[in-house]
Amino acid sequence: SPFGVTEQRQKKYCFQAPHQTTVGGRARVSKASWHMELKAFTQTANGIDLNMEKKFYLNVPYGEKDIAKNKGARWDPDKKKWYVPEGSNSLTFIRWVPELTPDNNYNLYSENYFIAESIRRCWKCSENISLYAFYLPAGYKYLDIFGVEDDWEEEVPNVWNDTCEGMEMYDKATNSVWRWAEQPCLSPASYVVKISDQALQKIQKFSSSYLFGYSKTIKSSYYANHCPHCNRLQGDFMIYEEPGGAFCAVSANQARQIKLHPVKDSIFLKGGTMVSTYDFINDYTMLPL
């Protein structure tokens, strides 16, 4: 694969994008109307401004600067770097996002995010403990990789193309398509195995017990909450997937128990997200970082 990213399918609960139509037997989304809704939704939540505070910088080779400029990138003379201007969609510049390298292997990113906080009893020692999670706002980007039929061989390989479903690239070596797209739902990230440094530092300021650990249940390691009293890993399934779990609210009252701290900075992850039909964006408790 061109970036060495392994396929990571998202777990979804009955997700259906707005303004969905069918073209040639496949579901299509009206990109213009979808993007306008995402932009309006992600700029504020409960009155809190979520616009980017830090610039989203790009790694544009000198020979491609005119291409980036024509796509809308702006030049920062102080940093001597190109960046995505406020209000523009970073997907347009996916080929120049410096964090998306073969070594990093990320499949999720967002220009801003939340650190969520909730309280539950430890399954082992029964002490009340604080649990933390990354919540990605509507409009976050995710990578989907899927095999295709032979008719895709007519596509130019390893070139990103802007389509109605996102930015797509055909990888001839594996006969698969790589698609970066937007998700119009607030979603917690789970089973995370890689986190960008700044985001990891921020969540560990809340809890030094948010650590990379081994789960005997799934026989694999990922970043998870650990009980500060008995050091036991608090599994992601019961936190994110069990209805009524710490970050799986199924009522407005449960959602109000979850505190969201907005972070005006980008985040890159390798993991999955939980997308639910329950929408309690106006019920979560918003707090400053």
PDB file of C-alpha atoms in Angstrom:
ATOM      1  CA  SER A   1       0.000   0.000   0.000  1.00  0.00           C
ATOM      2  CA  PRO A   2       1.278   3.539  -0.784  1.00  0.00           C
ATOM      3  CA  PHE A   3       1.408   4.694   2.844  1.00  0.00           C
ATOM      4  CA  GLY A   4       1.711   1.381   4.647  1.00  0.00           C
ATOM      5  CA  VAL A   5      -1.598   1.946   6.456  1.00  0.00           C
ATOM      6  CA  THR A   6      -3.492  -1.220   7.274  1.00  0.00           C
ATOM      7  CA  GLU A   7      -7.218  -1.284   6.679  1.00  0.00           C
ATOM      8  CA  GLN A   8      -9.244  -0.034   9.650  1.00  0.00           C
ATOM      9  CA  ARG A   9     -12.999  -0.341   9.247  1.00  0.00           C
ATOM     10  CA  GLN A  10     -15.073   1.868  11.510  1.00  0.00           C
ATOM     11  CA  LYS A  11     -17.755   0.416  13.739  1.00  0.00           C
ATOM     12  CA  LYS A  12     -20.990   2.168  12.865  1.00  0.00           C
ATOM     13  CA  TYR A  13     -24.462   2.164  14.339  1.00  0.00           C
ATOM     14  CA  CYS A  14     -27.053   2.822  11.627  1.00  0.00           C
ATOM     15  CA  PHE A  15     -25.210   5.800  10.153  1.00  0.00           C
ATOM     16  CA  GLN A  16     -26.812   7.532   7.205  1.00  0.00           C
ATOM     17  CA  ALA A  17     -25.382  10.694   5.712  1.00  0.00           C
ATOM     18  CA  PRO A  18     -27.728  13.623   4.994  1.00  0.00           C
ATOM     19  CA  HIS A  19     -28.698  14.493   1.428  1.00  0.00           C
ATOM     20  CA  GLN A  20     -27.961  10.958   0.291  1.00  0.00           C
ATOM     21  CA  THR A  21     -28.889  10.014  -3.239  1.00  0.00           C
ATOM     22  CA  THR A  22     -28.268   6.980  -5.400  1.00  0.00           C
ATOM     23  CA  VAL A  23     -26.172   7.188  -8.554  1.00  0.00           C
ATOM     24  CA  GLY A  24     -25.576   4.073 -10.607  1.00  0.00           C
ATOM     25  CA  GLY A  25     -26.750   1.863  -7.775  1.00  0.00           C
ATOM     26  CA  ARG A  26     -24.281   3.340  -5.266  1.00  0.00           C
ATOM     27  CA  ALA A  27     -25.032   5.714  -2.427  1.00  0.00           C
ATOM     28  CA  ARG A  28     -23.733   9.196  -3.117  1.00  0.00           C
ATOM     29  CA  VAL A  29     -23.640  12.305  -0.960  1.00  0.00           C
ATOM     30  CA  SER A  30     -24.144  15.848  -2.123  1.00  0.00           C
ATOM     31  CA  LYS A  31     -20.717  17.178  -1.177  1.00  0.00           C
ATOM     32  CA  ALA A  32     -21.600  20.868  -1.271  1.00  0.00           C
ATOM     33  CA  SER A  33     -24.638  20.627   0.997  1.00  0.00           C
ATOM     34  CA  TRP A  34     -22.933  18.117   3.325  1.00  0.00           C
ATOM     35  CA  HIS A  35     -19.865  20.311   3.730  1.00  0.00           C
ATOM     36  CA  MET A  36     -21.974  23.376   4.536  1.00  0.00           C
ATOM     37  CA  GLU A  37     -23.769  21.469   7.282  1.00  0.00           C
ATOM     38  CA  LEU A  38     -20.478  20.178   8.677  1.00  0.00           C
ATOM     39  CA  LYS A  39     -18.967  23.643   8.698  1.00  0.00           C
ATOM     40  CA  ALA A  40     -21.916  25.120  10.573  1.00  0.00           C
ATOM     41  CA  PHE A  41     -22.018  22.222  13.018  1.00  0.00           C
ATOM     42  CA  THR A  42     -18.326  22.078  13.868  1.00  0.00           C
ATOM     43  CA  GLN A  43     -17.751  25.796  14.379  1.00  0.00           C
ATOM     44  CA  THR A  44     -19.760  25.905  17.605  1.00  0.00           C
ATOM     45  CA  ALA A  45     -21.092  23.449  20.162  1.00  0.00           C
ATOM     46  CA  ASN A  46     -23.175  24.743  23.067  1.00  0.00           C
ATOM     47  CA  GLY A  47     -21.887  28.221  22.254  1.00  0.00           C
ATOM     48  CA  ILE A  48     -18.206  27.209  22.446  1.00  0.00           C
ATOM     49  CA  ASP A  49     -16.165  28.296  19.436  1.00  0.00           C
ATOM     50  CA  LEU A  50     -14.362  25.365  17.822  1.00  0.00           C
ATOM     51  CA  ASN A  51     -12.579  27.257  15.063  1.00  0.00           C
ATOM     52  CA  MET A  52      -8.914  26.391  14.705  1.00  0.00           C
ATOM     53  CA  GLU A  53      -6.642  28.408  16.974  1.00  0.00           C
ATOM     54  CA  LYS A  54      -3.441  26.922  15.579  1.00  0.00           C
ATOM     55  CA  LYS A  55      -2.764  26.842  11.864  1.00  0.00           C
ATOM     56  CA  PHE A  56      -3.009  23.497  10.100  1.00  0.00           C
ATOM     57  CA  TYR A  57       0.380  23.390   8.378  1.00  0.00           C
ATOM     58  CA  LEU A  58       1.279  21.492   5.227  1.00  0.00           C
ATOM     59  CA  ASN A  59       4.500  20.044   3.860  1.00  0.00           C
ATOM     60  CA  VAL A  60       4.477  21.364   0.295  1.00  0.00           C
ATOM     61  CA  PRO A  61       7.560  20.719  -1.880  1.00  0.00           C
ATOM     62  CA  TYR A  62       8.821  23.805  -3.672  1.00  0.00           C
ATOM     63  CA  GLY A  63       7.927  22.336  -7.050  1.00  0.00           C
ATOM     64  CA  GLU A  64       4.276  21.962  -5.977  1.00  0.00           C
ATOM     65  CA  LYS A  65       3.774  25.367  -4.345  1.00  0.00           C
ATOM     66  CA  ASP A  66       1.745  26.748  -7.257  1.00  0.00           C
ATOM     67  CA  ILE A  67      -0.562  23.728  -7.157  1.00  0.00           C
ATOM     68  CA  ALA A  68      -1.119  24.196  -3.425  1.00  0.00           C
ATOM     69  CA  LYS A  69      -1.689  27.924  -3.870  1.00  0.00           C
ATOM     70  CA  ASN A  70      -4.249  27.349  -6.627  1.00  0.00           C
ATOM     71  CA  LYS A  71      -6.098  24.935  -4.332  1.00  0.00           C
ATOM     72  CA  GLY A  72      -6.340  27.675  -1.702  1.00  0.00           C
ATOM     73  CA  ALA A  73      -3.343  27.095   0.581  1.00  0.00           C
ATOM     74  CA  ARG A  74      -1.845  30.190   2.223  1.00  0.00           C
ATOM     75  CA  TRP A  75       1.781  31.043   2.989  1.00  0.00           C
ATOM     76  CA  ASP A  76       2.964  31.835   6.525  1.00  0.00           C
ATOM     77  CA  PRO A  77       6.038  34.072   6.088  1.00  0.00           C
ATOM     78  CA  ASP A  78       7.081  33.665   9.733  1.00  0.00           C
ATOM     79  CA  LYS A  79       7.026  29.855   9.753  1.00  0.00           C
ATOM     80  CA  LYS A  80       7.887  29.689   6.043  1.00  0.00           C
ATOM     81  CA  LYS A  81       5.222  27.035   5.602  1.00  0.00           C
ATOM     82  CA  TRP A  82       1.977  26.631   3.705  1.00  0.00           C
ATOM     83  CA  TYR A  83      -1.197  26.121   5.734  1.00  0.00           C
ATOM     84  CA  VAL A  84      -4.925  25.461   5.337  1.00  0.00           C
ATOM     85  CA  PRO A  85      -6.835  28.754   5.749  1.00  0.00           C
ATOM     86  CA  GLU A  86      -9.790  29.006   8.114  1.00  0.00           C
ATOM     87  CA  GLY A  87     -12.986  27.762   6.474  1.00  0.00           C
ATOM     88  CA  SER A  88     -11.217  25.531   3.932  1.00  0.00           C
ATOM     89  CA  ASN A  89     -11.490  21.758   3.904  1.00  0.00           C
ATOM     90  CA  SER A  90      -8.166  20.122   4.758  1.00  0.00           C
ATOM     91  CA  LEU A  91      -9.127  17.072   2.672  1.00  0.00           C
ATOM     92  CA  THR A  92      -8.300  19.123  -0.409  1.00  0.00           C
ATOM     93  CA  PHE A  93      -4.674  19.195   0.758  1.00  0.00           C
ATOM     94  CA  ILE A  94      -4.442  15.574   1.943  1.00  0.00           C
ATOM     95  CA  ARG A  95      -1.320  14.855  -0.120  1.00  0.00           C
ATOM     96  CA  TRP A  96       0.634  17.482   1.847  1.00  0.00           C
ATOM     97  CA  VAL A  97      -0.462  16.715   5.418  1.00  0.00           C
ATOM     98  CA  PRO A  98       2.939  15.971   7.023  1.00  0.00           C
ATOM     99  CA  GLU A  99       1.593  13.665   9.736  1.00  0.00           C
ATOM    100  CA  LEU A 100       0.155  11.219   7.193  1.00  0.00           C
ATOM    101  CA  THR A 101       3.344   9.275   6.502  1.00  0.00           C
ATOM    102  CA  PRO A 102       3.990   5.523   6.214  1.00  0.00           C
ATOM    103  CA  ASP A 103       5.646   5.488   9.637  1.00  0.00           C
ATOM    104  CA  ASN A 104       2.744   7.182  11.433  1.00  0.00           C
ATOM    105  CA  ASN A 105       0.071   4.944   9.932  1.00  0.00           C
ATOM    106  CA  TYR A 106      -2.830   7.171  11.071  1.00  0.00           C
ATOM    107  CA  ASN A 107      -6.381   6.538   9.872  1.00  0.00           C
ATOM    108  CA  LEU A 108      -8.205   9.338  11.742  1.00  0.00           C
ATOM    109  CA  TYR A 109      -7.594  13.048  12.144  1.00  0.00           C
ATOM    110  CA  SER A 110      -9.362  16.274  13.007  1.00  0.00           C
ATOM    111  CA  GLU A 111      -8.413  19.947  13.106  1.00  0.00           C
ATOM    112  CA  ASN A 112      -9.844  20.164  16.642  1.00  0.00           C
ATOM    113  CA  TYR A 113     -11.238  17.745  19.201  1.00  0.00           C
ATOM    114  CA  PHE A 114     -12.552  17.211  22.725  1.00  0.00           C
ATOM    115  CA  ILE A 115     -11.133  15.480  25.760  1.00  0.00           C
ATOM    116  CA  ALA A 116     -14.138  13.830  27.393  1.00  0.00           C
ATOM    117  CA  GLU A 117     -14.439  13.003  31.081  1.00  0.00           C
ATOM    118  CA  SER A 118     -16.821  10.678  32.904  1.00  0.00           C
ATOM    119  CA  ILE A 119     -16.963   8.787  36.216  1.00  0.00           C
ATOM    120  CA  ARG A 120     -17.579   5.059  36.669  1.00  0.00           C
ATOM    121  CA  ARG A 121     -16.741   2.307  39.135  1.00  0.00           C
ATOM    122  CA  CYS A 122     -13.655   0.223  38.474  1.00  0.00           C
ATOM    123  CA  TRP A 123     -14.762  -3.271  37.464  1.00  0.00           C
ATOM    124  CA  LYS A 124     -12.101  -4.794  39.739  1.00  0.00           C
ATOM    125  CA  CYS A 125     -11.898  -2.770  42.973  1.00  0.00           C
ATOM    126  CA  SER A 126     -15.265  -0.921  42.698  1.00  0.00           C
ATOM    127  CA  GLU A 127     -13.681   2.470  43.421  1.00  0.00           C
ATOM    128  CA  ASN A 128     -15.181   5.482  41.614  1.00  0.00           C
ATOM    129  CA  ILE A 129     -12.656   6.633  39.027  1.00  0.00           C
ATOM    130  CA  SER A 130     -12.471   9.304  36.332  1.00  0.00           C
ATOM    131  CA  LEU A 131     -12.281   8.029  32.758  1.00  0.00           C
ATOM    132  CA  TYR A 132     -11.092  10.026  29.752  1.00  0.00           C
ATOM    133  CA  ALA A 133     -11.544   9.762  26.003  1.00  0.00           C
ATOM    134  CA  PHE A 134     -10.930  11.588  22.742  1.00  0.00           C
ATOM    135  CA  TYR A 135     -14.128  12.813  21.070  1.00  0.00           C
ATOM    136  CA  LEU A 136     -13.847  13.855  17.430  1.00  0.00           C
ATOM    137  CA  PRO A 137     -16.305  16.555  16.297  1.00  0.00           C
ATOM    138  CA  ALA A 138     -18.546  16.272  13.264  1.00  0.00           C
ATOM    139  CA  GLY A 139     -16.414  16.716  10.176  1.00  0.00           C
ATOM    140  CA  TYR A 140     -13.438  14.662  11.349  1.00  0.00           C
ATOM    141  CA  LYS A 141     -11.597  12.702   8.671  1.00  0.00           C
ATOM    142  CA  TYR A 142     -11.270   8.937   8.431  1.00  0.00           C
ATOM    143  CA  LEU A 143      -9.453   6.608   6.053  1.00  0.00           C
ATOM    144  CA  ASP A 144     -11.309   3.784   4.352  1.00  0.00           C
ATOM    145  CA  ILE A 145      -9.545   1.147   2.236  1.00  0.00           C
ATOM    146  CA  PHE A 146     -11.445  -1.290   0.056  1.00  0.00           C
ATOM    147  CA  GLY A 147     -10.796  -3.700  -2.777  1.00  0.00           C
ATOM    148  CA  VAL A 148     -12.170  -2.879  -6.216  1.00  0.00           C
ATOM    149  CA  GLU A 149     -13.041  -4.530  -9.509  1.00  0.00           C
ATOM    150  CA  ASP A 150     -10.734  -4.551 -12.511  1.00  0.00           C
ATOM    151  CA  ASP A 151     -12.401  -1.501 -14.076  1.00  0.00           C
ATOM    152  CA  TRP A 152     -10.471   0.681 -11.614  1.00  0.00           C
ATOM    153  CA  GLU A 153      -7.247  -0.242 -13.428  1.00  0.00           C
ATOM    154  CA  GLU A 154      -8.003   2.553 -15.883  1.00  0.00           C
ATOM    155  CA  GLU A 155      -7.469   5.072 -13.079  1.00  0.00           C
ATOM    156  CA  VAL A 156      -4.108   6.802 -12.724  1.00  0.00           C
ATOM    157  CA  PRO A 157      -2.466   5.088  -9.712  1.00  0.00           C
ATOM    158  CA  ASN A 158      -1.182   6.905  -6.612  1.00  0.00           C
ATOM    159  CA  VAL A 159      -2.864  10.217  -7.489  1.00  0.00           C
ATOM    160  CA  TRP A 160      -5.434  11.779  -5.160  1.00  0.00           C
ATOM    161  CA  ASN A 161      -8.734  12.700  -6.825  1.00  0.00           C
ATOM    162  CA  ASP A 162     -11.498  14.873  -5.389  1.00  0.00           C
ATOM    163  CA  THR A 163     -14.790  12.936  -5.561  1.00  0.00           C
ATOM    164  CA  CYS A 164     -18.265  13.403  -4.104  1.00  0.00           C
ATOM    165  CA  GLU A 165     -17.376  10.852  -1.395  1.00  0.00           C
ATOM    166  CA  GLY A 166     -13.996  12.285  -0.414  1.00  0.00           C
ATOM    167  CA  MET A 167     -10.409  12.230  -1.631  1.00  0.00           C
ATOM    168  CA  GLU A 168      -9.701   8.931  -3.392  1.00  0.00           C
ATOM    169  CA  MET A 169      -6.540   7.281  -4.674  1.00  0.00           C
ATOM    170  CA  TYR A 170      -6.194   4.009  -6.554  1.00  0.00           C
ATOM    171  CA  ASP A 171      -3.359   1.764  -5.353  1.00  0.00           C
ATOM    172  CA  LYS A 172      -2.540  -0.474  -8.293  1.00  0.00           C
ATOM    173  CA  ALA A 173      -0.169  -2.703  -6.303  1.00  0.00           C
ATOM    174  CA  THR A 174      -2.999  -3.943  -4.062  1.00  0.00           C
ATOM    175  CA  ASN A 175      -5.890  -3.190  -6.451  1.00  0.00           C
ATOM    176  CA  SER A 176      -7.570  -1.162  -3.733  1.00  0.00           C
ATOM    177  CA  VAL A 177      -8.904   2.353  -3.270  1.00  0.00           C
ATOM    178  CA  TRP A 178      -7.865   4.630  -0.436  1.00  0.00           C
ATOM    179  CA  ARG A 179     -10.521   7.140   0.547  1.00  0.00           C
ATOM    180  CA  TRP A 180     -10.235   9.967   3.063  1.00  0.00           C
ATOM    181  CA  ALA A 181     -13.726  11.208   3.886  1.00  0.00           C
ATOM    182  CA  GLU A 182     -15.641  13.226   6.482  1.00  0.00           C
ATOM    183  CA  GLN A 183     -17.903  11.847   9.180  1.00  0.00           C
ATOM    184  CA  PRO A 184     -20.800  14.188  10.099  1.00  0.00           C
ATOM    185  CA  CYS A 185     -21.254  12.789  13.625  1.00  0.00           C
ATOM    186  CA  LEU A 186     -19.609  13.504  16.961  1.00  0.00           C
ATOM    187  CA  SER A 187     -17.707  10.285  17.727  1.00  0.00           C
ATOM    188  CA  PRO A 188     -15.497   8.940  20.525  1.00  0.00           C
ATOM    189  CA  ALA A 189     -12.286   7.213  19.442  1.00  0.00           C
ATOM    190  CA  SER A 190     -11.749   3.698  20.784  1.00  0.00           C
ATOM    191  CA  TYR A 191      -9.151   0.927  20.583  1.00  0.00           C
ATOM    192  CA  VAL A 192      -6.561   3.587  19.772  1.00  0.00           C
ATOM    193  CA  VAL A 193      -3.074   2.222  19.131  1.00  0.00           C
ATOM    194  CA  LYS A 194      -1.310   5.411  18.037  1.00  0.00           C
ATOM    195  CA  ILE A 195      -1.805   9.053  19.076  1.00  0.00           C
ATOM    196  CA  SER A 196      -0.054  12.211  17.909  1.00  0.00           C
ATOM    197  CA  ASP A 197       2.357  13.444  20.586  1.00  0.00           C
ATOM    198  CA  GLN A 198       0.626  16.707  21.513  1.00  0.00           C
ATOM    199  CA  ALA A 199      -2.779  15.052  21.893  1.00  0.00           C
ATOM    200  CA  LEU A 200      -1.318  12.290  24.068  1.00  0.00           C
ATOM    201  CA  GLN A 201       0.394  14.857  26.282  1.00  0.00           C
ATOM    202  CA  LYS A 202      -2.874  16.765  26.698  1.00  0.00           C
ATOM    203  CA  ILE A 203      -4.956  13.773  27.792  1.00  0.00           C
ATOM    204  CA  GLN A 204      -2.210  12.569  30.140  1.00  0.00           C
ATOM    205  CA  LYS A 205      -2.345  15.946  31.892  1.00  0.00           C
ATOM    206  CA  PHE A 206      -5.861  14.929  32.915  1.00  0.00           C
ATOM    207  CA  SER A 207      -4.869  11.403  33.848  1.00  0.00           C
ATOM    208  CA  SER A 208      -1.470   9.757  34.166  1.00  0.00           C
ATOM    209  CA  SER A 209      -3.404   6.461  34.111  1.00  0.00           C
ATOM    210  CA  TYR A 210      -4.345   6.822  30.431  1.00  0.00           C
ATOM    211  CA  LEU A 211      -1.681   4.449  29.132  1.00  0.00           C
ATOM    212  CA  PHE A 212      -0.807   1.908  26.477  1.00  0.00           C
ATOM    213  CA  GLY A 213      -1.731  -1.451  27.958  1.00  0.00           C
ATOM    214  CA  TYR A 214      -2.432  -5.079  27.148  1.00  0.00           C
ATOM    215  CA  SER A 215      -6.002  -6.398  27.221  1.00  0.00           C
ATOM    216  CA  LYS A 216      -6.355 -10.082  28.064  1.00  0.00           C
ATOM    217  CA  THR A 217      -9.909  -9.975  26.701  1.00  0.00           C
ATOM    218  CA  ILE A 218      -8.995  -9.083  23.121  1.00  0.00           C
ATOM    219  CA  LYS A 219      -5.369 -10.258  23.430  1.00  0.00           C
ATOM    220  CA  SER A 220      -4.027  -6.995  22.072  1.00  0.00           C
ATOM    221  CA  SER A 221      -2.611  -3.679  23.298  1.00  0.00           C
ATOM    222  CA  TYR A 222      -4.089  -0.199  22.946  1.00  0.00           C
ATOM    223  CA  TYR A 223      -4.331   3.116  24.812  1.00  0.00           C
ATOM    224  CA  ALA A 224      -6.796   2.736  27.658  1.00  0.00           C
ATOM    225  CA  ASN A 225      -7.850   4.069  31.030  1.00  0.00           C
ATOM    226  CA  HIS A 226      -6.358   2.270  34.029  1.00  0.00           C
ATOM    227  CA  CYS A 227      -7.662   2.350  37.581  1.00  0.00           C
ATOM    228  CA  PRO A 228      -5.367   4.574  39.706  1.00  0.00           C
ATOM    229  CA  HIS A 229      -6.153   2.377  42.740  1.00  0.00           C
ATOM    230  CA  CYS A 230      -5.601  -1.165  41.439  1.00  0.00           C
ATOM    231  CA  ASN A 231      -3.953  -0.415  38.049  1.00  0.00           C
ATOM    232  CA  ARG A 232      -6.416  -2.629  36.145  1.00  0.00           C
ATOM    233  CA  LEU A 233      -7.125  -1.749  32.519  1.00  0.00           C
ATOM    234  CA  GLN A 234     -10.677  -0.499  31.969  1.00  0.00           C
ATOM    235  CA  GLY A 235     -11.660  -2.173  28.703  1.00  0.00           C
ATOM    236  CA  ASP A 236     -12.928  -0.096  25.799  1.00  0.00           C
ATOM    237  CA  PHE A 237     -15.886  -2.381  25.134  1.00  0.00           C
ATOM    238  CA  MET A 238     -17.664  -1.652  28.408  1.00  0.00           C
ATOM    239  CA  ILE A 239     -16.771   2.046  28.168  1.00  0.00           C
ATOM    240  CA  TYR A 240     -17.670   2.783  24.530  1.00  0.00           C
ATOM    241  CA  GLU A 241     -19.919  -0.028  23.287  1.00  0.00           C
ATOM    242  CA  GLU A 242     -21.994  -1.148  26.251  1.00  0.00           C
ATOM    243  CA  PRO A 243     -25.238   0.933  26.232  1.00  0.00           C
ATOM    244  CA  GLY A 244     -25.113   3.260  29.211  1.00  0.00           C
ATOM    245  CA  GLY A 245     -21.333   2.904  29.467  1.00  0.00           C
ATOM    246  CA  ALA A 246     -19.137   5.836  30.450  1.00  0.00           C
ATOM    247  CA  PHE A 247     -18.996   7.121  26.859  1.00  0.00           C
ATOM    248  CA  CYS A 248     -22.025   5.376  25.370  1.00  0.00           C
ATOM    249  CA  ALA A 249     -24.911   7.586  26.466  1.00  0.00           C
ATOM    250  CA  VAL A 250     -28.383   6.433  25.465  1.00  0.00           C
ATOM    251  CA  SER A 251     -30.282   9.271  27.136  1.00  0.00           C
ATOM    252  CA  ALA A 252     -29.910  13.015  27.583  1.00  0.00           C
ATOM    253  CA  ASN A 253     -29.410  12.521  31.318  1.00  0.00           C
ATOM    254  CA  GLN A 254     -26.489  10.135  30.729  1.00  0.00           C
ATOM    255  CA  ALA A 255     -24.997  12.546  28.196  1.00  0.00           C
ATOM    256  CA  ARG A 256     -25.040  15.335  30.785  1.00  0.00           C
ATOM    257  CA  GLN A 257     -22.702  13.233  32.938  1.00  0.00           C
ATOM    258  CA  ILE A 258     -20.049  13.451  30.213  1.00  0.00           C
ATOM    259  CA  LYS A 259     -17.871  16.557  30.319  1.00  0.00           C
ATOM    260  CA  LEU A 260     -16.304  17.738  27.060  1.00  0.00           C
ATOM    261  CA  HIS A 261     -13.193  19.935  27.112  1.00  0.00           C
ATOM    262  CA  PRO A 262     -12.665  21.561  23.665  1.00  0.00           C
ATOM    263  CA  VAL A 263      -9.101  21.509  22.320  1.00  0.00           C
ATOM    264  CA  LYS A 264      -8.288  23.931  19.506  1.00  0.00           C
ATOM    265  CA  ASP A 265      -5.500  21.859  18.022  1.00  0.00           C
ATOM    266  CA  SER A 266      -5.205  19.029  15.516  1.00  0.00           C
ATOM    267  CA  ILE A 267      -5.184  15.352  16.459  1.00  0.00           C
ATOM    268  CA  PHE A 268      -4.055  12.252  14.551  1.00  0.00           C
ATOM    269  CA  LEU A 269      -5.008   8.734  15.614  1.00  0.00           C
ATOM    270  CA  LYS A 270      -4.851   5.122  14.564  1.00  0.00           C
ATOM    271  CA  GLY A 271      -7.908   3.336  15.877  1.00  0.00           C
ATOM    272  CA  GLY A 272     -11.659   3.138  15.483  1.00  0.00           C
ATOM    273  CA  THR A 273     -14.639   5.354  16.246  1.00  0.00           C
ATOM    274  CA  MET A 274     -18.104   4.667  17.575  1.00  0.00           C
ATOM    275  CA  VAL A 275     -20.847   6.332  15.541  1.00  0.00           C
ATOM    276  CA  SER A 276     -24.278   6.244  17.162  1.00  0.00           C
ATOM    277  CA  THR A 277     -27.737   7.274  16.026  1.00  0.00           C
ATOM    278  CA  TYR A 278     -28.134   8.935  19.430  1.00  0.00           C
ATOM    279  CA  ASP A 279     -27.264  12.630  19.137  1.00  0.00           C
ATOM    280  CA  PHE A 280     -26.824  14.480  22.422  1.00  0.00           C
ATOM    281  CA  ILE A 281     -24.511  17.277  21.242  1.00  0.00           C
ATOM    282  CA  ASN A 282     -26.553  19.859  23.154  1.00  0.00           C
ATOM    283  CA  ASP A 283     -26.721  17.747  26.306  1.00  0.00           C
ATOM    284  CA  TYR A 284     -23.026  17.177  26.970  1.00  0.00           C
ATOM    285  CA  THR A 285     -21.479  19.376  29.638  1.00  0.00           C
ATOM    286  CA  MET A 286     -19.023  21.734  27.919  1.00  0.00           C
ATOM    287  CA  LEU A 287     -16.097  22.980  29.995  1.00  0.00           C
ATOM    288  CA  PRO A 288     -12.967  25.003  29.190  1.00  0.00           C
ATOM    289  CA  LEU A 289      -9.718  23.055  28.933  1.00  0.00           C
TER     290      LEU A 289
END
